XYZ file of C-alpha atoms in Angstrom:
575
model
C -30.977 16.834 6.515
C -28.660 19.245 4.677
C -25.820 17.888 2.547
C -23.443 20.430 1.046
C -20.391 20.454 -1.242
C -20.726 16.888 -2.447
C -18.492 16.027 -5.387
C -20.399 14.432 -8.220
C -19.686 13.574 -11.817
C -21.866 13.105 -14.847
C -20.129 9.829 -15.615
C -19.280 8.557 -12.172
C -18.704 4.957 -13.192
C -16.026 5.980 -15.660
C -14.327 8.370 -13.264
C -14.240 5.716 -10.571
C -12.265 3.121 -12.351
C -11.455 3.660 -15.973
C -7.949 5.031 -16.261
C -8.555 5.596 -19.943
C -11.356 8.049 -19.159
C -10.794 11.627 -18.043
C -11.733 12.204 -14.407
C -14.100 15.148 -14.695
C -15.259 16.306 -11.281
C -17.780 19.085 -10.777
C -18.897 20.627 -7.493
C -22.537 21.225 -6.715
C -24.223 22.976 -3.839
C -26.920 20.504 -2.836
C -29.695 21.290 -0.401
C -31.281 17.941 0.340
C -30.941 14.222 -0.118
C -33.981 14.032 -2.394
C -32.057 15.855 -5.088
C -29.304 13.220 -4.997
C -31.785 10.359 -4.906
C -33.297 11.414 -8.222
C -30.553 10.004 -10.474
C -28.081 7.185 -10.593
C -25.274 9.581 -11.551
C -25.704 11.731 -8.464
C -25.568 8.737 -6.138
C -22.583 7.414 -8.076
C -20.743 10.572 -7.050
C -20.624 9.254 -3.507
C -18.715 6.185 -4.667
C -16.301 8.424 -6.551
C -15.617 10.335 -3.368
C -15.255 7.153 -1.320
C -12.679 5.658 -3.683
C -10.800 8.956 -3.704
C -10.312 8.715 0.066
C -8.442 5.400 -0.205
C -4.799 5.928 0.661
C -1.788 5.714 -1.628
C 1.820 6.760 -1.134
C 3.407 8.582 -4.044
C 4.905 11.165 -1.708
C 1.558 12.897 -1.388
C 1.477 13.042 2.417
C 4.948 14.315 3.274
C 6.045 16.715 0.543
C 7.533 14.043 -1.699
C 8.754 11.632 0.965
C 7.161 8.180 1.082
C 6.564 6.275 4.307
C 9.498 4.059 3.392
C 11.771 7.021 4.151
C 10.790 6.604 7.808
C 12.061 3.002 7.692
C 15.247 1.223 6.659
C 14.074 1.325 3.017
C 15.072 4.904 2.240
C 16.444 8.266 3.263
C 14.715 11.357 1.894
C 17.381 13.620 0.420
C 15.843 16.945 1.508
C 16.765 17.877 5.063
C 13.912 19.185 7.167
C 11.152 17.200 5.461
C 8.163 16.284 7.623
C 9.017 12.568 7.310
C 11.823 13.174 9.820
C 9.307 13.641 12.620
C 8.916 9.858 12.678
C 12.498 9.405 13.910
C 14.011 12.681 15.134
C 12.102 13.005 18.405
C 9.661 15.725 17.309
C 6.672 13.426 16.747
C 3.911 14.295 19.218
C 0.146 14.835 19.537
C 0.817 18.425 18.474
C 2.664 17.172 15.373
C 0.680 14.013 14.868
C 1.042 13.207 11.138
C -2.742 12.892 10.993
C -3.331 12.887 7.219
C -4.588 9.306 7.201
C -6.806 9.944 10.215
C -8.559 12.778 8.389
C -8.940 10.908 5.085
C -10.252 7.736 6.678
C -12.894 9.459 8.763
C -13.996 11.374 5.688
C -14.299 8.091 3.790
C -16.130 6.370 6.634
C -18.605 9.248 6.852
C -19.372 9.037 3.143
C -19.770 5.269 3.341
C -22.238 5.599 6.197
C -24.126 8.340 4.400
C -24.467 6.260 1.240
C -25.517 3.154 3.148
C -28.054 4.972 5.342
C -29.572 7.378 2.849
C -28.979 6.177 -0.703
C -29.618 2.439 -0.918
C -32.839 0.774 -2.084
C -33.520 3.361 -4.796
C -35.076 2.524 -8.183
C -34.805 5.824 -10.156
C -38.265 5.372 -11.719
C -37.936 8.368 -14.057
C -35.187 6.536 -15.941
C -36.656 3.042 -16.182
C -36.994 3.288 -19.966
C -33.376 4.301 -20.550
C -31.379 1.851 -22.647
C -28.742 1.529 -19.908
C -31.176 1.311 -16.999
C -30.532 -2.374 -16.218
C -26.756 -1.933 -16.345
C -26.916 1.137 -14.130
C -29.180 -0.607 -11.623
C -26.849 -3.590 -11.478
C -23.957 -1.242 -10.818
C -25.960 0.777 -8.296
C -27.056 -2.312 -6.350
C -23.401 -3.288 -5.993
C -22.503 0.076 -4.419
C -23.731 -1.012 -1.001
C -21.163 -3.825 -0.958
C -18.386 -1.633 -2.311
C -19.164 0.929 0.383
C -19.091 -1.699 3.126
C -15.748 -2.974 1.803
C -14.356 0.554 1.678
C -15.551 1.305 5.204
C -13.865 -1.858 6.472
C -10.699 -0.885 4.576
C -10.706 2.586 6.153
C -11.048 0.994 9.576
C -8.144 -1.327 8.866
C -6.035 1.644 7.795
C -6.849 3.450 11.047
C -6.313 0.303 13.090
C -2.786 -0.380 11.877
C -1.795 3.164 12.882
C -3.797 3.824 16.052
C -5.057 0.521 17.411
C -8.650 0.794 18.591
C -10.669 3.767 17.329
C -14.317 4.823 17.619
C -16.577 2.496 15.665
C -19.031 4.601 13.668
C -21.333 2.531 11.479
C -24.253 4.914 10.928
C -24.542 8.437 9.599
C -24.395 10.868 12.520
C -23.673 14.519 13.155
C -20.343 15.817 14.444
C -21.449 16.060 18.087
C -22.546 12.428 18.132
C -19.402 11.267 16.368
C -17.079 13.229 18.645
C -18.566 11.601 21.718
C -18.031 8.017 20.619
C -15.548 6.134 22.808
C -12.718 4.105 21.341
C -13.534 0.511 20.537
C -10.780 -1.981 21.291
C -8.470 -3.195 18.540
C -10.037 -6.655 18.877
C -13.481 -5.157 18.300
C -12.344 -3.306 15.174
C -10.674 -6.441 13.806
C -13.883 -8.363 14.448
C -15.919 -5.693 12.674
C -13.646 -5.889 9.623
C -13.862 -9.660 9.529
C -17.624 -9.704 9.993
C -18.136 -7.183 7.203
C -15.906 -9.117 4.799
C -17.693 -12.384 5.537
C -21.082 -10.714 5.107
C -20.371 -9.242 1.671
C -17.849 -11.600 0.041
C -20.543 -13.673 -1.684
C -22.703 -10.681 -2.667
C -20.253 -8.199 -4.177
C -19.456 -8.584 -7.890
C -16.868 -11.298 -8.500
C -15.509 -10.116 -11.828
C -16.404 -6.821 -13.451
C -15.018 -8.100 -16.730
C -17.515 -10.966 -16.885
C -20.956 -9.538 -16.259
C -22.796 -10.849 -19.323
C -25.809 -8.667 -20.120
C -24.780 -6.260 -17.352
C -21.424 -5.369 -18.916
C -20.814 -1.648 -18.470
C -18.752 -1.094 -21.593
C -15.849 0.517 -19.690
C -12.887 -0.744 -17.721
C -13.952 -1.618 -14.167
C -10.796 -3.317 -12.952
C -10.144 -0.646 -10.323
C -13.288 -1.300 -8.309
C -13.379 -3.605 -5.324
C -14.631 -7.089 -6.154
C -14.862 -10.236 -4.053
C -11.096 -10.769 -4.274
C -10.513 -7.338 -2.734
C -12.862 -8.368 0.085
C -10.978 -11.623 0.664
C -7.657 -9.788 0.472
C -8.671 -7.246 3.103
C -9.887 -10.014 5.372
C -6.656 -11.973 4.925
C -4.344 -9.037 5.570
C -6.337 -7.864 8.581
C -6.265 -11.379 10.037
C -2.464 -11.459 9.741
C -2.159 -8.118 11.509
C -4.529 -9.255 14.253
C -2.375 -12.328 14.894
C 0.913 -10.360 14.923
C 2.708 -9.487 18.180
C 1.608 -5.834 18.248
C -2.056 -6.850 18.454
C -1.627 -10.383 19.825
C 0.773 -10.037 22.767
C -0.219 -13.415 24.221
C 0.399 -15.204 20.897
C -3.131 -16.564 20.708
C -2.813 -19.428 18.236
C -6.452 -19.216 17.205
C -5.703 -15.851 15.633
C -2.834 -17.367 13.645
C -5.132 -20.179 12.534
C -7.652 -17.629 11.357
C -4.905 -15.797 9.449
C -3.827 -19.060 7.840
C -7.366 -19.860 6.739
C -8.082 -16.382 5.389
C -4.881 -16.123 3.378
C -5.303 -19.641 2.019
C -8.876 -18.874 0.950
C -7.669 -15.837 -0.968
C -4.823 -17.774 -2.631
C -7.075 -20.648 -3.626
C -9.795 -18.359 -4.964
C -7.287 -16.395 -7.023
C -5.486 -19.394 -8.461
C -8.384 -21.778 -9.028
C -11.626 -19.876 -9.537
C -10.007 -16.877 -11.219
C -6.960 -18.498 -12.834
C -4.626 -15.821 -11.481
C -0.908 -16.286 -10.942
C 2.192 -14.251 -10.252
C 3.041 -11.908 -13.105
C 6.077 -12.960 -15.108
C 7.438 -9.393 -15.142
C 8.015 -8.022 -11.644
C 8.767 -4.521 -12.919
C 5.553 -4.432 -14.912
C 3.518 -4.604 -11.711
C 4.530 -0.994 -11.016
C 4.648 0.395 -14.549
C 2.366 3.106 -15.891
C 0.226 0.551 -17.769
C -0.203 -1.877 -14.853
C -3.931 -1.063 -14.760
C -4.429 -2.658 -18.185
C -1.425 -4.912 -18.909
C -2.548 -8.540 -19.024
C 0.579 -9.840 -17.306
C 0.273 -7.438 -14.359
C -3.446 -8.110 -14.034
C -2.737 -11.795 -13.454
C -1.443 -10.752 -10.037
C -2.920 -7.380 -9.075
C -6.054 -7.734 -6.976
C -6.784 -4.082 -6.303
C -5.028 -0.815 -7.107
C -5.729 2.794 -6.209
C -6.121 4.934 -9.330
C -4.297 8.260 -9.333
C -4.706 11.031 -11.892
C -1.951 11.475 -14.476
C 0.980 13.397 -13.032
C 4.768 13.761 -13.120
C 5.079 14.631 -9.426
C 6.529 11.276 -8.361
C 9.176 11.450 -11.082
C 9.984 15.081 -10.230
C 10.390 14.116 -6.581
C 12.616 11.110 -7.281
C 14.608 11.654 -10.465
C 18.320 12.213 -9.781
C 19.636 15.711 -9.254
C 21.979 17.020 -11.930
C 20.508 14.969 -14.739
C 21.852 17.343 -17.385
C 25.475 17.183 -16.364
C 25.189 19.420 -13.336
C 22.219 21.413 -14.636
C 18.516 20.839 -14.167
C 17.433 17.579 -12.637
C 14.998 15.906 -10.329
C 14.537 16.266 -6.619
C 16.693 13.328 -5.518
C 13.913 12.181 -3.277
C 13.500 8.773 -1.655
C 16.950 7.240 -1.869
C 17.171 3.494 -1.147
C 19.438 2.532 1.725
C 22.347 0.147 1.894
C 20.219 -1.789 4.396
C 17.806 -2.583 1.571
C 20.458 -3.157 -1.095
C 22.302 -5.607 1.153
C 19.066 -7.585 1.593
C 19.095 -8.679 -2.061
C 20.806 -12.051 -2.324
C 23.261 -13.236 -4.915
C 21.726 -15.114 -7.830
C 22.950 -18.342 -6.216
C 20.572 -17.688 -3.319
C 23.237 -16.855 -0.774
C 23.294 -13.670 1.284
C 26.151 -11.344 0.391
C 27.871 -11.982 3.728
C 27.677 -15.785 3.451
C 31.003 -17.537 2.982
C 31.365 -18.568 -0.636
C 28.598 -16.289 -1.900
C 30.805 -14.771 -4.563
C 30.018 -11.218 -3.507
C 32.644 -8.696 -4.599
C 32.582 -5.560 -2.418
C 34.155 -3.567 -5.246
C 31.691 -4.843 -7.834
C 28.737 -4.932 -5.492
C 25.827 -5.137 -7.931
C 27.006 -8.024 -10.062
C 25.149 -11.353 -9.929
C 22.424 -10.081 -7.623
C 18.717 -10.918 -7.314
C 17.177 -9.230 -10.368
C 14.621 -7.410 -8.222
C 17.474 -5.142 -7.120
C 17.938 -3.703 -10.615
C 14.171 -3.182 -10.934
C 13.954 -1.274 -7.654
C 17.214 0.636 -7.182
C 19.263 2.811 -9.567
C 23.013 2.439 -8.974
C 26.162 4.247 -9.961
C 27.121 3.765 -13.602
C 23.788 2.665 -15.034
C 21.885 4.614 -17.676
C 18.772 5.743 -15.880
C 16.277 7.402 -16.186
C 15.532 6.690 -19.836
C 15.235 10.369 -20.700
C 19.008 10.812 -20.359
C 21.749 8.693 -21.886
C 24.578 9.703 -19.560
C 25.305 7.062 -16.907
C 24.490 7.938 -13.317
C 27.301 9.481 -11.316
C 26.334 8.896 -7.694
C 29.945 8.966 -6.525
C 31.220 11.853 -4.418
C 31.772 14.755 -6.812
C 29.726 13.139 -9.596
C 26.934 14.975 -11.382
C 24.288 13.082 -9.407
C 26.159 12.677 -6.139
C 27.168 14.671 -3.103
C 27.945 17.459 -2.421
C 25.286 18.601 -4.907
C 22.207 19.938 -3.128
C 19.607 17.229 -2.456
C 21.771 14.525 -4.034
C 21.438 10.999 -2.784
C 22.924 10.559 0.701
C 22.985 6.783 0.218
C 24.539 6.421 -3.258
C 21.256 5.215 -4.794
C 18.106 6.516 -6.467
C 14.644 4.984 -6.587
C 13.348 3.177 -9.691
C 10.300 1.267 -8.455
C 7.062 3.034 -9.442
C 9.133 5.803 -11.094
C 8.534 6.043 -14.839
C 11.952 6.570 -16.376
C 10.540 7.874 -19.663
C 8.683 10.820 -18.114
C 9.882 14.281 -19.119
C 9.758 16.411 -15.990
C 10.614 19.839 -17.428
C 10.573 21.979 -20.540
C 8.216 22.099 -23.497
C 8.205 18.297 -23.752
C 7.154 17.779 -20.124
C 4.792 14.820 -19.842
C 2.462 13.226 -17.334
C 1.766 9.553 -16.741
C -0.856 7.524 -14.940
C 0.068 5.879 -11.671
C -1.729 3.059 -9.877
C -0.795 2.279 -6.275
C -0.981 -1.499 -5.869
C -2.823 -2.158 -2.606
C -3.314 -5.922 -2.932
C -1.372 -8.352 -5.122
C -1.083 -12.095 -4.972
C 2.582 -12.333 -3.952
C 1.848 -10.652 -0.626
C -0.577 -13.389 0.305
C 1.867 -16.216 -0.359
C 4.153 -14.448 2.110
C 1.299 -13.833 4.560
C 0.409 -17.511 4.392
C 4.036 -18.455 5.087
C 4.113 -16.231 8.165
C 0.986 -17.827 9.573
C 2.381 -21.321 8.957
C 5.592 -20.444 10.797
C 3.602 -19.231 13.791
C 1.584 -22.454 13.909
C 4.509 -24.860 13.421
C 6.969 -23.368 15.911
C 9.011 -21.966 13.039
C 9.235 -25.171 10.995
C 9.393 -23.768 7.494
C 9.105 -27.170 5.866
C 6.013 -28.500 7.666
C 2.686 -28.601 5.849
C -0.217 -27.795 8.193
C -2.926 -30.437 8.436
C -5.608 -29.807 5.828
C -3.344 -27.708 3.606
C -0.997 -28.493 0.742
C 1.761 -25.926 1.091
C 4.580 -25.337 3.566
C 6.000 -21.924 4.385
C 9.033 -22.750 2.250
C 6.875 -23.683 -0.731
C 4.891 -20.453 -0.429
C 8.039 -18.320 -0.244
C 9.602 -20.240 -3.128
C 6.615 -19.341 -5.285
C 7.630 -15.708 -4.917
C 11.353 -16.391 -5.324
C 10.808 -18.353 -8.516
C 9.508 -15.287 -10.337
C 12.769 -13.526 -9.422
C 14.781 -16.547 -10.680
C 16.098 -17.076 -7.167
C 16.727 -20.681 -6.084
C 14.519 -22.333 -3.502
C 15.310 -21.702 0.126
C 17.907 -24.036 1.564
C 16.641 -27.046 3.481
C 17.466 -27.648 7.122
C 17.302 -24.036 8.294
C 16.666 -23.532 12.000
C 13.480 -21.754 13.064
C 15.432 -18.548 13.732
C 17.282 -18.686 10.410
C 14.102 -19.465 8.494
C 12.310 -16.548 10.129
C 15.194 -14.251 9.139
C 14.943 -15.505 5.552
C 11.214 -14.865 5.575
C 11.564 -11.312 6.854
C 14.299 -10.639 4.303
C 12.150 -11.989 1.462
C 9.292 -9.745 2.478
C 11.667 -6.754 2.654
C 12.892 -7.135 -0.939
C 9.696 -8.379 -2.620
C 7.465 -5.649 -1.150
C 9.986 -2.786 -1.057
C 8.435 0.662 -1.455
C 4.884 -0.715 -1.502
C 3.953 0.692 1.908
C 4.430 -2.531 3.891
C 7.748 -2.053 5.677
C 6.566 0.759 7.964
C 3.788 -1.440 9.325
C 5.413 -4.893 9.064
C 8.252 -4.015 11.413
C 5.812 -2.378 13.803
C 3.425 -5.334 13.931
C 6.443 -7.609 14.545
C 7.611 -5.181 17.282
C 11.144 -5.266 15.873
C 11.740 -1.575 15.198
C 14.942 -1.248 17.290
C 16.452 -4.109 15.262
C 15.674 -2.580 11.885
C 14.912 1.137 12.122
C 17.762 2.751 14.060
C 21.016 2.359 12.097
C 20.696 3.470 8.478
C 23.488 2.868 5.971
C 24.430 4.103 2.538
C 27.292 3.509 0.117
C 30.081 6.072 -0.142
C 31.484 5.854 -3.659
C 34.740 7.537 -4.662
C 36.279 7.652 -8.114
C 39.868 6.490 -8.409
C 42.451 8.133 -10.665
C 42.208 5.257 -13.138
C 38.447 5.685 -13.498
C 37.490 2.765 -11.272
C 35.464 3.186 -8.105
C 35.880 2.415 -4.455
C 32.724 1.319 -2.614
C 32.586 1.799 1.157
C 29.422 1.158 3.206
C 28.838 4.001 5.618
C 26.326 4.800 8.337
C 24.374 7.863 7.237
C 21.828 8.181 10.056
C 21.236 7.008 13.601
C 17.528 7.300 14.228
C 15.594 7.540 17.463
C 13.103 4.938 18.552
C 10.677 4.776 21.455
C 8.250 1.899 21.884
C 5.318 4.306 22.074
C 5.907 4.814 18.339
C 4.494 1.400 17.514
C 1.186 3.299 17.385
C 0.570 6.856 16.203
C -0.385 9.626 18.602
C -3.903 10.932 18.138
C -3.813 14.626 17.284
C -4.350 16.807 20.323
C -6.977 18.755 18.409
C -9.029 15.547 18.079
C -8.690 14.819 21.793
C -9.819 18.332 22.707
C -12.954 18.302 20.590
C -14.016 14.852 21.787
C -15.799 14.000 24.967
C -14.616 10.383 24.946
C -11.450 9.985 22.842
C -8.380 8.870 24.807
C -4.716 9.127 23.807
C -2.455 6.192 22.924
C -0.005 5.031 25.638
C 3.181 7.058 26.018
C 1.952 10.082 24.098
């Protein structure tokens, strides 16, 4: 068997997970598997490659645009960006947006190769090394990490395509291209079976390994909580309308159980809780900050860069001169979803909302996610933002925000994006965090109680309302009102998920799995801001886009090139 162009590293363990270590990749031309099997470090290179195929969304797939810009979260300020294919009618098998497809199959292939060819080794030439026992402990865990990663790649494919070919052994291209599509149910079952099989074998806590401690940060590797989290999220998706058209209640029960197991394991066995600082979950030091690590279950490490800031900093930051790219501009749809601090929606009678002072007394998550007219942001400039028409950061400047807002979440406001002082910062894409699973649990409860948000399922100790209130408490928002109807409670739940998980990659898939895209994804609003002669401002909500939707878009088209080279791959309905 010939294996070529495998990326290895002399210190693979450090490059996998330690953000404080330089990622130092080298490329080797390798002729046979025996060469790789000789040393721990060479095998460790496979795990490096596998982790590098895990998805993240810092604008890396669509020229700066995040997936949220194809939803009601954002509008990308550069006309003609590839993200527009999701809603302008040009999406097709010939223009399939297949980045994730390619990455996932690459990751799955490496997982299968590691599991088939590079497990059960003992590296006898190194048995007398001082670190031999630590390296063997780490190596023996790779098989479980690889099985978790393979299941994660399949989940990522599943949420976009539905059923896909199920490839669980190393095989050549001809064999792989002739595999038929498994059903979505079969892929969900595979994910669940894999998670159950490895959850008690994979390392529980890399920070508490006793004599096997590696001496470097390992918090970015999948542990048993990442396994439970994948199982819980996949179970929720399986139970959702897109994949559960007959509303099979056993699937909702399974989702309830899986999300509850994850919550209980986090909060009891591991003493985790929601971070006190919401903004810190997305800051440059979230990989090491103790408060953030109370909540973060797994994050995707990304090399130090200023690309995300360059994409998303406001245009005209220097008073009409050099600035950022404008980028992913939050919508009025999202801004309106943030309640008043009294817990009332802005359109509720008696809420206290002032349309001409629209950001006063709002849920504090708004200020941590969205940059608004008049605030001093980013930190590298002291001049307040001018997102009003004619302002330094507003229209009609090229690439200025079309919505009146700029993005703050995940954007490091202290990064210098140009000049001799230009800087780079680490970024970690949070894939699993505890707050999501309180919300997942609430959704499963609602499905099993006919929408009764206050009922506690038999055998459990938390209602949907109590789970949602856990998340709201961190934001200093009051508990949900009592006595809400099933429909009103469901609307509150969906709204809470919208604001809590904004720009974390959930909205694109949440609305699809609910099959509610026409309700949320067609009419996109911004805020038109004009400056009055006396220096005050007039705020007028305005529709900025009407987007196309077709129900075939609940699932991605498979690229025509993949269909043509396969003897068994079939296209998704409608494409």
